[in-house]
Amino acid sequence: MAGLRGIQHVSVDVDDLDAALAFYIDRLGLHLIDRPSTLGVGGAWLSVDDRVQLHLVMSDHFVAPETGQHLAFAVDDVDGVVRELRAHDIEVTDPFDVGAGRQAFLRDPAGNLLELNQPT
């Protein structure tokens, strides 16, 4: 479709906003940004970089899907990020090659599947 320029934000449901914020800010390094108070549901907006945002939406009864649905973060050094996360007792798969790069997987506190992707 003409006019699409990229992803502006991705929204994920979480069942514990405080735990999600601690994970995404303290462990993954995202930054809290302003969010309109008139949205009608609890949540928070985070900045991944200058272009992409992650929107956390509160859902008291959220259960993460057991499918391959996931959010992928680009990283410069997947091995280094995995080491850092493991130093904080976060479970992460061993990085592996996929032809177009290296990747590893983990889950956020709500169970959402996340990918760390280091393109080659």
PDB file of C-alpha atoms in Angstrom:
ATOM      1  CA  MET A   1       0.000   0.000   0.000  1.00  0.00           C
ATOM      2  CA  ALA A   2       1.367   3.400  -0.925  1.00  0.00           C
ATOM      3  CA  GLY A   3       2.419   5.550   1.981  1.00  0.00           C
ATOM      4  CA  LEU A   4       3.503   2.867   4.468  1.00  0.00           C
ATOM      5  CA  ARG A   5       6.894   3.849   5.874  1.00  0.00           C
ATOM      6  CA  GLY A   6       7.522   1.363   8.661  1.00  0.00           C
ATOM      7  CA  ILE A   7       6.365   0.317  12.097  1.00  0.00           C
ATOM      8  CA  GLN A   8       5.469   3.229  14.405  1.00  0.00           C
ATOM      9  CA  HIS A   9       4.562   1.115  17.432  1.00  0.00           C
ATOM     10  CA  VAL A  10       3.751  -2.370  18.603  1.00  0.00           C
ATOM     11  CA  SER A  11       1.261  -3.008  21.381  1.00  0.00           C
ATOM     12  CA  VAL A  12       1.475  -5.942  23.786  1.00  0.00           C
ATOM     13  CA  ASP A  13      -0.825  -6.927  26.612  1.00  0.00           C
ATOM     14  CA  VAL A  14       0.583  -7.349  30.110  1.00  0.00           C
ATOM     15  CA  ASP A  15      -1.033  -8.452  33.358  1.00  0.00           C
ATOM     16  CA  ASP A  16       1.350  -6.638  35.738  1.00  0.00           C
ATOM     17  CA  LEU A  17       2.330  -3.175  34.535  1.00  0.00           C
ATOM     18  CA  ASP A  18       4.946  -2.582  37.247  1.00  0.00           C
ATOM     19  CA  ALA A  19       6.737  -5.852  36.455  1.00  0.00           C
ATOM     20  CA  ALA A  20       6.578  -5.129  32.720  1.00  0.00           C
ATOM     21  CA  LEU A  21       7.963  -1.612  33.176  1.00  0.00           C
ATOM     22  CA  ALA A  22      10.822  -2.861  35.349  1.00  0.00           C
ATOM     23  CA  PHE A  23      11.676  -5.476  32.722  1.00  0.00           C
ATOM     24  CA  TYR A  24      11.481  -3.277  29.628  1.00  0.00           C
ATOM     25  CA  ILE A  25      13.143  -0.225  31.233  1.00  0.00           C
ATOM     26  CA  ASP A  26      15.657  -1.729  33.677  1.00  0.00           C
ATOM     27  CA  ARG A  27      16.613  -4.847  31.713  1.00  0.00           C
ATOM     28  CA  LEU A  28      16.071  -3.968  28.042  1.00  0.00           C
ATOM     29  CA  GLY A  29      16.844  -0.245  28.266  1.00  0.00           C
ATOM     30  CA  LEU A  30      13.642   1.210  26.787  1.00  0.00           C
ATOM     31  CA  HIS A  31      12.518   4.682  27.880  1.00  0.00           C
ATOM     32  CA  LEU A  32       9.152   5.729  29.312  1.00  0.00           C
ATOM     33  CA  ILE A  33       7.420   8.396  27.211  1.00  0.00           C
ATOM     34  CA  ASP A  34       4.247  10.430  27.602  1.00  0.00           C
ATOM     35  CA  ARG A  35       0.951   8.636  27.098  1.00  0.00           C
ATOM     36  CA  PRO A  36      -2.478  10.266  26.831  1.00  0.00           C
ATOM     37  CA  SER A  37      -4.523   9.811  30.008  1.00  0.00           C
ATOM     38  CA  THR A  38      -7.770   9.591  28.043  1.00  0.00           C
ATOM     39  CA  LEU A  39      -7.221   6.136  26.525  1.00  0.00           C
ATOM     40  CA  GLY A  40      -9.595   4.358  28.905  1.00  0.00           C
ATOM     41  CA  VAL A  41      -7.259   1.464  29.804  1.00  0.00           C
ATOM     42  CA  GLY A  42      -4.168   1.245  31.946  1.00  0.00           C
ATOM     43  CA  GLY A  43      -0.808   1.005  30.336  1.00  0.00           C
ATOM     44  CA  ALA A  44       2.396   2.767  29.402  1.00  0.00           C
ATOM     45  CA  TRP A  45       4.241   3.842  26.296  1.00  0.00           C
ATOM     46  CA  LEU A  46       7.929   3.183  25.839  1.00  0.00           C
ATOM     47  CA  SER A  47      10.439   4.379  23.277  1.00  0.00           C
ATOM     48  CA  VAL A  48      12.541   1.701  21.631  1.00  0.00           C
ATOM     49  CA  ASP A  49      14.437   4.245  19.509  1.00  0.00           C
ATOM     50  CA  ASP A  50      13.691   7.523  17.745  1.00  0.00           C
ATOM     51  CA  ARG A  51      11.177   5.834  15.435  1.00  0.00           C
ATOM     52  CA  VAL A  52       9.548   2.873  17.176  1.00  0.00           C
ATOM     53  CA  GLN A  53       7.475   2.670  20.336  1.00  0.00           C
ATOM     54  CA  LEU A  54       6.263  -0.223  22.459  1.00  0.00           C
ATOM     55  CA  HIS A  55       2.819   0.251  24.004  1.00  0.00           C
ATOM     56  CA  LEU A  56       2.041  -1.831  27.076  1.00  0.00           C
ATOM     57  CA  VAL A  57      -1.685  -2.387  27.633  1.00  0.00           C
ATOM     58  CA  MET A  58      -3.002  -3.641  30.972  1.00  0.00           C
ATOM     59  CA  SER A  59      -5.174  -6.732  30.801  1.00  0.00           C
ATOM     60  CA  ASP A  60      -5.883  -8.315  34.187  1.00  0.00           C
ATOM     61  CA  HIS A  61      -6.679 -11.700  32.663  1.00  0.00           C
ATOM     62  CA  PHE A  62      -4.043 -11.790  29.926  1.00  0.00           C
ATOM     63  CA  VAL A  63      -2.556 -15.148  29.020  1.00  0.00           C
ATOM     64  CA  ALA A  64       0.319 -15.049  26.534  1.00  0.00           C
ATOM     65  CA  PRO A  65      -0.215 -17.171  23.421  1.00  0.00           C
ATOM     66  CA  GLU A  66       1.743 -20.400  23.078  1.00  0.00           C
ATOM     67  CA  THR A  67       2.332 -19.730  19.390  1.00  0.00           C
ATOM     68  CA  GLY A  68       5.313 -18.332  17.529  1.00  0.00           C
ATOM     69  CA  GLN A  69       3.830 -14.816  17.699  1.00  0.00           C
ATOM     70  CA  HIS A  70       6.612 -12.547  18.911  1.00  0.00           C
ATOM     71  CA  LEU A  71       8.228  -9.130  18.914  1.00  0.00           C
ATOM     72  CA  ALA A  72      11.828  -8.881  17.663  1.00  0.00           C
ATOM     73  CA  PHE A  73      14.375  -6.350  18.882  1.00  0.00           C
ATOM     74  CA  ALA A  74      17.423  -5.617  16.725  1.00  0.00           C
ATOM     75  CA  VAL A  75      20.684  -5.852  18.677  1.00  0.00           C
ATOM     76  CA  ASP A  76      24.313  -5.276  17.755  1.00  0.00           C
ATOM     77  CA  ASP A  77      25.702  -8.132  19.876  1.00  0.00           C
ATOM     78  CA  VAL A  78      23.221 -10.895  20.683  1.00  0.00           C
ATOM     79  CA  ASP A  79      25.788 -12.859  22.692  1.00  0.00           C
ATOM     80  CA  GLY A  80      26.527  -9.828  24.873  1.00  0.00           C
ATOM     81  CA  VAL A  81      22.844  -9.066  25.437  1.00  0.00           C
ATOM     82  CA  VAL A  82      22.184 -12.701  26.367  1.00  0.00           C
ATOM     83  CA  ARG A  83      25.068 -12.640  28.879  1.00  0.00           C
ATOM     84  CA  GLU A  84      23.758  -9.417  30.426  1.00  0.00           C
ATOM     85  CA  LEU A  85      20.197 -10.731  30.738  1.00  0.00           C
ATOM     86  CA  ARG A  86      21.374 -14.017  32.236  1.00  0.00           C
ATOM     87  CA  ALA A  87      23.414 -12.040  34.791  1.00  0.00           C
ATOM     88  CA  HIS A  88      20.027 -10.741  35.977  1.00  0.00           C
ATOM     89  CA  ASP A  89      18.578 -14.279  36.150  1.00  0.00           C
ATOM     90  CA  ILE A  90      16.475 -13.839  33.007  1.00  0.00           C
ATOM     91  CA  GLU A  91      16.020 -17.048  31.021  1.00  0.00           C
ATOM     92  CA  VAL A  92      17.196 -16.655  27.418  1.00  0.00           C
ATOM     93  CA  THR A  93      17.858 -19.307  24.784  1.00  0.00           C
ATOM     94  CA  ASP A  94      21.366 -19.750  23.507  1.00  0.00           C
ATOM     95  CA  PRO A  95      21.940 -17.581  20.417  1.00  0.00           C
ATOM     96  CA  PHE A  96      21.789 -19.470  17.129  1.00  0.00           C
ATOM     97  CA  ASP A  97      22.362 -18.745  13.452  1.00  0.00           C
ATOM     98  CA  VAL A  98      19.392 -18.417  11.092  1.00  0.00           C
ATOM     99  CA  GLY A  99      21.226 -17.588   7.876  1.00  0.00           C
ATOM    100  CA  ALA A 100      20.330 -13.892   7.898  1.00  0.00           C
ATOM    101  CA  GLY A 101      21.681 -13.372  11.391  1.00  0.00           C
ATOM    102  CA  ARG A 102      21.818 -14.689  14.936  1.00  0.00           C
ATOM    103  CA  GLN A 103      18.917 -14.740  17.322  1.00  0.00           C
ATOM    104  CA  ALA A 104      17.850 -15.736  20.818  1.00  0.00           C
ATOM    105  CA  PHE A 105      14.450 -15.840  22.519  1.00  0.00           C
ATOM    106  CA  LEU A 106      13.060 -14.929  25.935  1.00  0.00           C
ATOM    107  CA  ARG A 107       9.738 -14.055  27.544  1.00  0.00           C
ATOM    108  CA  ASP A 108       8.707 -10.869  29.319  1.00  0.00           C
ATOM    109  CA  PRO A 109       7.060 -11.079  32.780  1.00  0.00           C
ATOM    110  CA  ALA A 110       3.617 -11.478  31.136  1.00  0.00           C
ATOM    111  CA  GLY A 111       4.861 -14.366  28.990  1.00  0.00           C
ATOM    112  CA  ASN A 112       5.087 -12.494  25.683  1.00  0.00           C
ATOM    113  CA  LEU A 113       7.702 -14.069  23.406  1.00  0.00           C
ATOM    114  CA  LEU A 114      10.578 -11.747  22.455  1.00  0.00           C
ATOM    115  CA  GLU A 115      13.357 -12.213  19.948  1.00  0.00           C
ATOM    116  CA  LEU A 116      16.796 -10.643  20.055  1.00  0.00           C
ATOM    117  CA  ASN A 117      17.999 -10.378  16.456  1.00  0.00           C
ATOM    118  CA  GLN A 118      21.514  -9.557  15.301  1.00  0.00           C
ATOM    119  CA  PRO A 119      21.431  -9.207  11.506  1.00  0.00           C
ATOM    120  CA  THR A 120      24.497 -10.244   9.534  1.00  0.00           C
TER     121      THR A 120
END
